[in-house]
Tab-separated table of C-alpha atoms in Angstrom:
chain	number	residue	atom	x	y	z
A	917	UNK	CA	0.000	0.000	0.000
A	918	UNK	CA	3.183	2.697	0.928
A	919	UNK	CA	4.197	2.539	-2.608
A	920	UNK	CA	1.092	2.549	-4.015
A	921	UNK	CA	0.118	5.384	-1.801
A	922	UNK	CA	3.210	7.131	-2.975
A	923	UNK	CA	3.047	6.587	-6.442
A	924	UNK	CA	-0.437	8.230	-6.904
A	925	UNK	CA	0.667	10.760	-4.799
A	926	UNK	CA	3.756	11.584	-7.104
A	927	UNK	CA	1.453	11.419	-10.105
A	928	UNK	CA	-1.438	13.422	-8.545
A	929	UNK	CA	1.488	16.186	-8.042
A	930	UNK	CA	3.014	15.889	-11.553
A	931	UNK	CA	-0.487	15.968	-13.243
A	932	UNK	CA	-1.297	19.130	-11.021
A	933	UNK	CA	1.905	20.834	-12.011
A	934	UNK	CA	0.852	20.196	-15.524
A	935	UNK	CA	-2.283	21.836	-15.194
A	936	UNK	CA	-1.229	24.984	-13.531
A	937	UNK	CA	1.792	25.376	-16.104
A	938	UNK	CA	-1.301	25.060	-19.054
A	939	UNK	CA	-3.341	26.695	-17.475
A	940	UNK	CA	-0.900	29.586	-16.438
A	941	UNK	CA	-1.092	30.269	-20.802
A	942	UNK	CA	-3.950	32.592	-19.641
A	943	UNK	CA	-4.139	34.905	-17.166
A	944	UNK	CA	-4.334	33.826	-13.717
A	945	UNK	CA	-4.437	36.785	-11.927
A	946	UNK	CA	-7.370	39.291	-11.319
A	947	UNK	CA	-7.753	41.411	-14.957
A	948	UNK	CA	-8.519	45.427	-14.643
A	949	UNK	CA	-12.337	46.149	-15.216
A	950	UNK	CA	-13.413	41.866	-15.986
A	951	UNK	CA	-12.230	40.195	-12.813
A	952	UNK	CA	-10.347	37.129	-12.522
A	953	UNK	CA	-8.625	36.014	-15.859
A	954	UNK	CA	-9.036	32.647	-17.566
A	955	UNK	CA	-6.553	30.504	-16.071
A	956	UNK	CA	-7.592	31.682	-12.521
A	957	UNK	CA	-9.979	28.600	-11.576
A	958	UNK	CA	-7.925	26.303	-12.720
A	959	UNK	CA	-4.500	27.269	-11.873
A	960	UNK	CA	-5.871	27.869	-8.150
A	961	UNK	CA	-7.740	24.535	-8.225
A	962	UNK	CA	-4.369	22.641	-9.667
A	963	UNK	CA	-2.256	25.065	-6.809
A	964	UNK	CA	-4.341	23.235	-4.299
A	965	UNK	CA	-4.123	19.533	-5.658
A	966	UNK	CA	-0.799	20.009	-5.887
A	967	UNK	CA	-0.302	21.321	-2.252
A	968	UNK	CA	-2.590	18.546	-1.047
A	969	UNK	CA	-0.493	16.002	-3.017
A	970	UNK	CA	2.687	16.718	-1.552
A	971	UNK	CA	1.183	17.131	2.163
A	972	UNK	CA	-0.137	13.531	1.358
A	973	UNK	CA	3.584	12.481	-0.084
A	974	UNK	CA	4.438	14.359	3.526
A	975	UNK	CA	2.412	12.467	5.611
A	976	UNK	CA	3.167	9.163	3.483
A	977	UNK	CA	7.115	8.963	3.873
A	978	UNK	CA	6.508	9.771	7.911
A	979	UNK	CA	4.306	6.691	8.156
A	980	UNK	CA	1.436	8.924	9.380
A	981	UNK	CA	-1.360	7.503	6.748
A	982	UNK	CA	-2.814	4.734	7.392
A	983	UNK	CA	-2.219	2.980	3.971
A	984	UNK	CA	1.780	3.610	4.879
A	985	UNK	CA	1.780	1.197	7.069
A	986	UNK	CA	-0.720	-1.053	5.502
A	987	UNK	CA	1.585	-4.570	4.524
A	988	UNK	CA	-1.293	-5.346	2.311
A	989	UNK	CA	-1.010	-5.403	-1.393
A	990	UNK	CA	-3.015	-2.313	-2.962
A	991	UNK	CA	-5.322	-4.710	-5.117
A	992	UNK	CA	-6.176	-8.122	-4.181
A	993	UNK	CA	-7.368	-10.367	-6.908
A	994	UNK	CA	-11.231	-9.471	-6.575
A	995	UNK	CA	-10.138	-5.706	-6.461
A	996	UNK	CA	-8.389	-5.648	-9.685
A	997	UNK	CA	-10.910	-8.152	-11.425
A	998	UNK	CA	-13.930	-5.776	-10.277
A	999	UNK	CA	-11.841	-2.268	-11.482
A	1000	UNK	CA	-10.989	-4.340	-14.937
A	1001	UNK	CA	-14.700	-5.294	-15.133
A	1002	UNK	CA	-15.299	-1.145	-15.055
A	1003	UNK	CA	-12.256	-0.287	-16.599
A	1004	UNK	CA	-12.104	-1.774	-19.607
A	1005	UNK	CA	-15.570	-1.871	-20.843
A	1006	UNK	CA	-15.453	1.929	-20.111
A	1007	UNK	CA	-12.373	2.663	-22.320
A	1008	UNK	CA	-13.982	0.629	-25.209
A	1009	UNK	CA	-17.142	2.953	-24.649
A	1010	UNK	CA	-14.975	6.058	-24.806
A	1011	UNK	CA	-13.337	4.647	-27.866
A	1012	UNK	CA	-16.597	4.420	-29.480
A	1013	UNK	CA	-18.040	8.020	-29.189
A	1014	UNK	CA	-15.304	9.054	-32.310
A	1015	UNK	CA	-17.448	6.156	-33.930
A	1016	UNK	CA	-21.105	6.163	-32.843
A	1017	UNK	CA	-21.247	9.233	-30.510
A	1018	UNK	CA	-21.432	9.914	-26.934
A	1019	UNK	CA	-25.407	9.365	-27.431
A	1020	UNK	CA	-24.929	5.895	-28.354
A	1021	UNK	CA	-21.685	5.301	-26.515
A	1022	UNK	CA	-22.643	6.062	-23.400
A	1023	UNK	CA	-25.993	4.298	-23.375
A	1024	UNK	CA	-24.258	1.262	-24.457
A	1025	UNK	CA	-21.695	1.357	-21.301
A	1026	UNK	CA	-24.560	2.227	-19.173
A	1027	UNK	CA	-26.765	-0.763	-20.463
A	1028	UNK	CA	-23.855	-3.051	-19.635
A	1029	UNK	CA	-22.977	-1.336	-16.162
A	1030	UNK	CA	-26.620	-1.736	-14.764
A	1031	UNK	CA	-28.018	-4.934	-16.241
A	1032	UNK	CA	-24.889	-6.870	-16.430
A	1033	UNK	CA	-22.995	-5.518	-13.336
A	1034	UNK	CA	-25.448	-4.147	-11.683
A	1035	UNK	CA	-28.099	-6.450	-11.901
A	1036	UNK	CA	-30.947	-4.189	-12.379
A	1037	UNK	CA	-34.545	-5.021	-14.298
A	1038	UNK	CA	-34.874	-4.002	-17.774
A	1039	UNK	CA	-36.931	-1.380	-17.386
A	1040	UNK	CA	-35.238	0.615	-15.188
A	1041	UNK	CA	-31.827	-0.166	-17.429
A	1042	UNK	CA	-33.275	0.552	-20.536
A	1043	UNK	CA	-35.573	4.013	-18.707
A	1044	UNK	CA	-32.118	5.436	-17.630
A	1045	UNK	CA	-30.000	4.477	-20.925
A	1046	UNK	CA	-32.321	6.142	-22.699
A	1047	UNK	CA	-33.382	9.202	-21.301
A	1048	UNK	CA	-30.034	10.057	-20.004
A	1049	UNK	CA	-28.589	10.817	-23.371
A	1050	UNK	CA	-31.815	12.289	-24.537
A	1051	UNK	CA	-31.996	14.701	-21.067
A	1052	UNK	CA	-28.035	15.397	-22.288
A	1053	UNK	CA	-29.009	15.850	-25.837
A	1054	UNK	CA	-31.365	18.685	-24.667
A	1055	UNK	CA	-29.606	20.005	-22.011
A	1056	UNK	CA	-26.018	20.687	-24.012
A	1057	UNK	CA	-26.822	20.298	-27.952
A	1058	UNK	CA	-29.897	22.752	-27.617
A	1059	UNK	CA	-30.096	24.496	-24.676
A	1060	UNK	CA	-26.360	25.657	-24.425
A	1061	UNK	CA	-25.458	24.868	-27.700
A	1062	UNK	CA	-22.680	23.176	-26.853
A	1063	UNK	CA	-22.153	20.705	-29.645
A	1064	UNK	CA	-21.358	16.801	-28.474
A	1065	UNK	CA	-19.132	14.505	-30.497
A	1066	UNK	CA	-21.577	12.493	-32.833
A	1067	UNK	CA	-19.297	10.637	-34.895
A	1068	UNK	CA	-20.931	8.925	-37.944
A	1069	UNK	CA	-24.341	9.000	-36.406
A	1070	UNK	CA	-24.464	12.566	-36.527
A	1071	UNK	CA	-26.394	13.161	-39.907
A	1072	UNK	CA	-29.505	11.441	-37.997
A	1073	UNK	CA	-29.457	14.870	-35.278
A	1074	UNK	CA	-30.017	17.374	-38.435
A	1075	UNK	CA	-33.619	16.648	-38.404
A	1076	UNK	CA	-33.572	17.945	-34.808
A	1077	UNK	CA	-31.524	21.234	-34.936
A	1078	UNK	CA	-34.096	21.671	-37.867
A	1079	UNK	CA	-36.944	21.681	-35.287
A	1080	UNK	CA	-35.177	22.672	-32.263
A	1081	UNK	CA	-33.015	25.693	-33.250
């Protein structure tokens, strides 16, 4: 558990001081007459993650955490098989939205995560899978315009900016 607990905490720090050098390519500070500048939120938000990493690197090498001085391996068999059961059905489903979408994508992944893992009815499944992505379809494609990746299924939303916008 130390080293796992130490390696996270090492990456945690390194992908925070990543984010506040990108996001340091706008301003961070407060700007005259608009208020705080683009790369405020996030810089400030990585400054903390990256404090908070390195206080939990701190507390780590001390022995002061309790997975520090945890002998046990970080993932026994049944934890890794359950996090591969997530894990890799959810990479093939982001995969997929360059192909099908994120309105078919997602539904897919959430079909298999509720009736298959999850062991939930079909009607529930099938009520969340699909009015999830339709709630989402609304909610970013027409209300804030904010356009979702469609991939190849995207000539069968035209019909509904016709109507909707």
């Amino acid at each position: 558990m130390k080293k796992a607990e130490i390696v996270m905490t090492l990456m945690m720090a390194a992908f925070s001081a990543y984010l506040m050098w990108k996001s340091a390519e706008l301003s961070v500070g407060w700007v005259e007459d608009e208020g705080p500048g683009g790369g405020a939120w996030p810089f400030w938000l990585s400054a903390i993650m990256f404090g908070t990493s390195v206080w939990s690197l701190i507390r780590c090498v001390r022995g002061a955490s309790l997975p520090s001085q945890s002998d046990e391996p970080f993932m026994d068999d049944f934890a890794l098989r359950s996090f591969l059961q997530v894990a890799v059905p959810l990479g093939i489903a982001l995969a997929l939205i360059h192909v099908v979408g994120i309105y078919f994508s997602i539904p897919l992944f959430m079909i298999y995560y509720m009736r298959f893992l999850g062991k939930h009815k079909w009607p529930l499944t099938l009520a969340v899978s699909i009015s999830t992505p339709v709630v989402t379809f609304f909610f970013f494609d027409i209300a804030l315009r904010i356009v979702l990746p469609k991939g190849y299924t995207e000539p069968m939303f035209y019909p509904l900016y016709d109507i909707f916008l």
